[in-house]
Amino acid sequence: MSRTIADLGFARLKNPLMPASGCFGWGREYSQLYDLKVLGAVVTKAVTPEPRSGNPGPRVVETPGGMLNAIGLENSGLQGALAEELPWLQEQGVPILVNVAGRKVGDYVQVAEALGDQDLLGLELNLSCPNVREGGISFGTDANTVYKLVSQVRRVSPLPLVVKLTPNITDITEPARGAEAGGADALTLINTLRGMAIDVRTRRPILGNVSGGLSGSAIKPVALSLVWQAAKAVSIPIIGCGGIAQVGDVVEFLLAGAAAVQVGSATFADPLLLPRLVKDLEAWVEQEDCSVKELVGAAHC
Ligand SMILES: Cc1cc2nc3c(=O)[nH]c(=O)nc-3n(C[C@H](O)[C@H](O)[C@H](O)COP(=O)(O)O)c2cc1C
């Protein structure tokens, strides 16, 4: 087991595996299938100050090698999270990253301030959602905005801050450096890539929101390359995410420089995937006689 320990700098996890935000809810349904404690950590659905009903349907479409979603950050808001979801998840005994989103900088500050005294692994600031009209992606594409947002949240929160960046940008190293300079403790790379699908019969976009975020196996090479580039640019740990579906994918992300990984869309096809990946990774490091720590960034050498 010690071979699988993941070092995030601000914390050590029993293994590097966690679900990606929005693909696991708050874990209630999954907890009926397996003990959440087997995971390195759990990442929650985005929390915004006010409850949100999200975008009009259809909100998901299957695509070759992946899916498009335009959920639009549906959630029960800060009060809902504090009153119902978080107390339940805290009883499960697994480290928790709360994903935070908003329309403006003040929204992130408000949620971070309200969660500051909670027993959490940290906050994951979602600066990268492609499916909301205000905020979302626009925060994550400008290095200076990333810097300002992260520094303002840093001022009000004692919790570790993980900044989740968008792949919808020319040079990932700019917002990555902005986040690091603003006081981020780690980065999550990547959120979804903007995409769309059109129904050829109705001749209309399929998603109610017109465009959505592409995720799943199709985006893995993109995610891997962005992790690789960011790992060269910053010295804070990176959590890799995008298209992970088997243990080989996990190892690839570690080799590219990720200290831990998140699994999203693939859990929809196989809800037991995460605990299986925990076992498969244990077997892999045993067989290769190595540790997760040794693998992190090893492809750069
Ligand atoms: C249905 C769905 C909902 C999502 N909701 C969120 C969210 O609330 N916050 C967030 O930061 N990312 C959200 N994401 C993005 C995922 O966390 C992840 O970054 C992305 O799907 C890439 O990983 P994957 O290819 O393993 O799915 C969502 C993705 C999907 C498919």
CSV table of N, CA, C and O and ligand atoms in Angstrom, one decimal, residues 20-23 45-46 60 67 69 71 73 99 124 126 128 164 190-192 215-216 219 241-244 262-266 268, ligand 1:
chain,number,residue,atom,x,y,z
A,20,ALA,N,-13.5,12.7,-10.8
A,20,ALA,CA,-13.5,14.1,-11.3
A,20,ALA,C,-14.9,14.7,-10.9
A,20,ALA,O,-15.9,14.1,-10.9
A,21,SER,N,-14.8,16.0,-10.6
A,21,SER,CA,-15.9,16.8,-10.2
A,21,SER,C,-17.1,16.6,-11.2
A,21,SER,O,-16.9,16.7,-12.4
A,22,GLY,N,-18.3,16.5,-10.7
A,22,GLY,CA,-19.5,16.4,-11.5
A,22,GLY,C,-19.8,15.0,-12.1
A,22,GLY,O,-20.8,14.8,-12.7
A,23,CYS,N,-18.9,14.1,-11.8
A,23,CYS,CA,-19.1,12.7,-12.4
A,23,CYS,C,-19.3,11.8,-11.2
A,23,CYS,O,-19.3,10.6,-11.4
A,45,LYS,N,-19.3,17.7,-6.7
A,45,LYS,CA,-19.8,18.5,-7.7
A,45,LYS,C,-19.6,20.0,-7.3
A,45,LYS,O,-19.4,20.3,-6.2
A,46,ALA,N,-19.6,20.9,-8.3
A,46,ALA,CA,-19.3,22.3,-8.1
A,46,ALA,C,-20.3,22.9,-7.1
A,46,ALA,O,-21.5,22.6,-7.1
A,60,VAL,N,-26.6,16.0,-22.3
A,60,VAL,CA,-25.5,15.2,-22.6
A,60,VAL,C,-25.7,14.5,-24.0
A,60,VAL,O,-26.9,14.2,-24.3
A,67,MET,N,-18.0,12.0,-24.6
A,67,MET,CA,-19.3,12.5,-24.5
A,67,MET,C,-19.2,14.1,-24.4
A,67,MET,O,-18.2,14.6,-24.1
A,69,ASN,N,-21.1,17.3,-22.5
A,69,ASN,CA,-22.1,17.6,-21.5
A,69,ASN,C,-22.2,19.1,-21.4
A,69,ASN,O,-21.3,19.9,-21.6
A,71,ILE,N,-24.2,20.6,-18.5
A,71,ILE,CA,-25.0,20.5,-17.3
A,71,ILE,C,-25.3,21.9,-16.8
A,71,ILE,O,-26.4,22.3,-16.4
A,73,LEU,N,-23.5,23.5,-14.3
A,73,LEU,CA,-23.2,23.7,-12.8
A,73,LEU,C,-24.5,23.6,-11.9
A,73,LEU,O,-24.6,24.3,-11.0
A,99,ASN,N,-15.3,21.2,-5.0
A,99,ASN,CA,-15.2,22.0,-6.2
A,99,ASN,C,-16.1,23.3,-6.1
A,99,ASN,O,-17.2,23.2,-5.7
A,124,GLU,N,-11.2,22.9,-4.7
A,124,GLU,CA,-10.8,22.9,-6.1
A,124,GLU,C,-11.6,24.0,-6.8
A,124,GLU,O,-12.8,24.0,-6.9
A,126,ASN,N,-12.9,25.8,-9.7
A,126,ASN,CA,-13.2,25.5,-11.1
A,126,ASN,C,-13.2,26.8,-11.9
A,126,ASN,O,-14.2,27.5,-12.0
A,128,SER,N,-12.9,26.9,-15.1
A,128,SER,CA,-12.7,26.3,-16.4
A,128,SER,C,-14.0,25.7,-17.0
A,128,SER,O,-13.9,25.0,-18.0
A,164,LYS,N,-8.4,24.5,-11.0
A,164,LYS,CA,-8.7,23.6,-12.2
A,164,LYS,C,-8.7,24.5,-13.4
A,164,LYS,O,-9.6,25.4,-13.5
A,190,ILE,N,-7.3,18.3,-16.9
A,190,ILE,CA,-8.0,19.4,-17.5
A,190,ILE,C,-9.5,19.3,-17.3
A,190,ILE,O,-10.0,18.3,-16.9
A,191,ASN,N,-10.2,20.4,-17.5
A,191,ASN,CA,-11.6,20.4,-17.6
A,191,ASN,C,-11.9,20.0,-19.1
A,191,ASN,O,-11.0,19.6,-19.8
A,192,THR,N,-13.2,20.1,-19.5
A,192,THR,CA,-13.6,19.6,-20.8
A,192,THR,C,-13.2,20.6,-21.9
A,192,THR,O,-13.0,21.8,-21.7
A,215,SER,N,-15.5,15.2,-23.1
A,215,SER,CA,-14.7,14.5,-22.1
A,215,SER,C,-14.6,13.0,-22.6
A,215,SER,O,-15.2,12.7,-23.6
A,216,GLY,N,-13.9,12.2,-21.8
A,216,GLY,CA,-13.7,10.8,-22.1
A,216,GLY,C,-12.4,10.5,-22.9
A,216,GLY,O,-11.6,11.4,-23.1
A,219,ILE,N,-10.2,12.8,-25.2
A,219,ILE,CA,-9.4,13.9,-24.8
A,219,ILE,C,-8.1,13.5,-24.1
A,219,ILE,O,-7.4,14.4,-23.7
A,241,CYS,N,-6.3,14.8,-15.3
A,241,CYS,CA,-7.7,14.4,-15.5
A,241,CYS,C,-8.0,14.6,-17.0
A,241,CYS,O,-7.6,15.5,-17.6
A,242,GLY,N,-8.7,13.6,-17.5
A,242,GLY,CA,-9.1,13.6,-18.9
A,242,GLY,C,-8.9,12.3,-19.6
A,242,GLY,O,-7.8,11.9,-19.9
A,243,GLY,N,-10.0,11.5,-19.7
A,243,GLY,CA,-10.0,10.3,-20.5
A,243,GLY,C,-9.4,9.1,-19.8
A,243,GLY,O,-9.1,8.1,-20.5
A,244,ILE,N,-9.2,9.2,-18.5
A,244,ILE,CA,-8.6,8.0,-17.8
A,244,ILE,C,-9.6,6.9,-17.7
A,244,ILE,O,-10.8,7.1,-17.2
A,262,GLN,N,-7.7,12.2,-11.6
A,262,GLN,CA,-9.1,12.1,-11.4
A,262,GLN,C,-9.7,11.4,-12.6
A,262,GLN,O,-9.3,11.5,-13.8
A,263,VAL,N,-10.8,10.6,-12.3
A,263,VAL,CA,-11.5,9.8,-13.3
A,263,VAL,C,-12.9,10.3,-13.4
A,263,VAL,O,-13.7,10.3,-12.4
A,264,GLY,N,-13.4,10.7,-14.6
A,264,GLY,CA,-14.7,11.3,-14.8
A,264,GLY,C,-15.6,10.4,-15.6
A,264,GLY,O,-16.2,9.4,-15.1
A,265,SER,N,-15.7,10.7,-16.9
A,265,SER,CA,-16.7,10.1,-17.8
A,265,SER,C,-16.7,8.5,-17.7
A,265,SER,O,-17.7,7.9,-17.8
A,266,ALA,N,-15.5,7.9,-17.6
A,266,ALA,CA,-15.4,6.5,-17.7
A,266,ALA,C,-16.2,5.8,-16.5
A,266,ALA,O,-16.6,4.7,-16.6
A,268,PHE,N,-19.1,6.6,-15.7
A,268,PHE,CA,-20.5,6.4,-16.0
A,268,PHE,C,-20.8,5.1,-16.7
A,268,PHE,O,-21.8,4.4,-16.5
B,1,LIG,C1,-21.4,15.4,-16.6
B,1,LIG,C2,-20.2,16.1,-16.2
B,1,LIG,C3,-20.3,17.1,-15.2
B,1,LIG,C4,-19.1,17.9,-14.8
B,1,LIG,N1,-19.2,18.8,-13.9
B,1,LIG,C5,-18.1,19.5,-13.4
B,1,LIG,C6,-18.1,20.4,-12.3
B,1,LIG,O1,-19.2,20.6,-11.7
B,1,LIG,N2,-17.0,21.0,-12.0
B,1,LIG,C7,-15.8,20.8,-12.7
B,1,LIG,O2,-14.7,21.4,-12.3
B,1,LIG,N3,-15.7,19.9,-13.7
B,1,LIG,C8,-16.8,19.2,-14.1
B,1,LIG,N4,-16.8,18.3,-15.1
B,1,LIG,C9,-15.5,18.1,-15.8
B,1,LIG,C10,-14.8,16.8,-15.2
B,1,LIG,O3,-14.5,17.0,-13.8
B,1,LIG,C11,-13.5,16.5,-15.9
B,1,LIG,O4,-12.6,17.6,-15.8
B,1,LIG,C12,-13.7,16.2,-17.4
B,1,LIG,O5,-14.9,15.5,-17.6
B,1,LIG,C13,-12.5,15.4,-18.0
B,1,LIG,O6,-12.3,14.1,-17.4
B,1,LIG,P1,-12.9,12.8,-18.0
B,1,LIG,O7,-12.5,12.7,-19.4
B,1,LIG,O8,-12.3,11.7,-17.2
B,1,LIG,O9,-14.4,12.9,-17.9
B,1,LIG,C14,-17.9,17.6,-15.5
B,1,LIG,C15,-17.8,16.6,-16.5
B,1,LIG,C16,-19.0,15.9,-16.8
B,1,LIG,C17,-18.8,14.8,-17.9
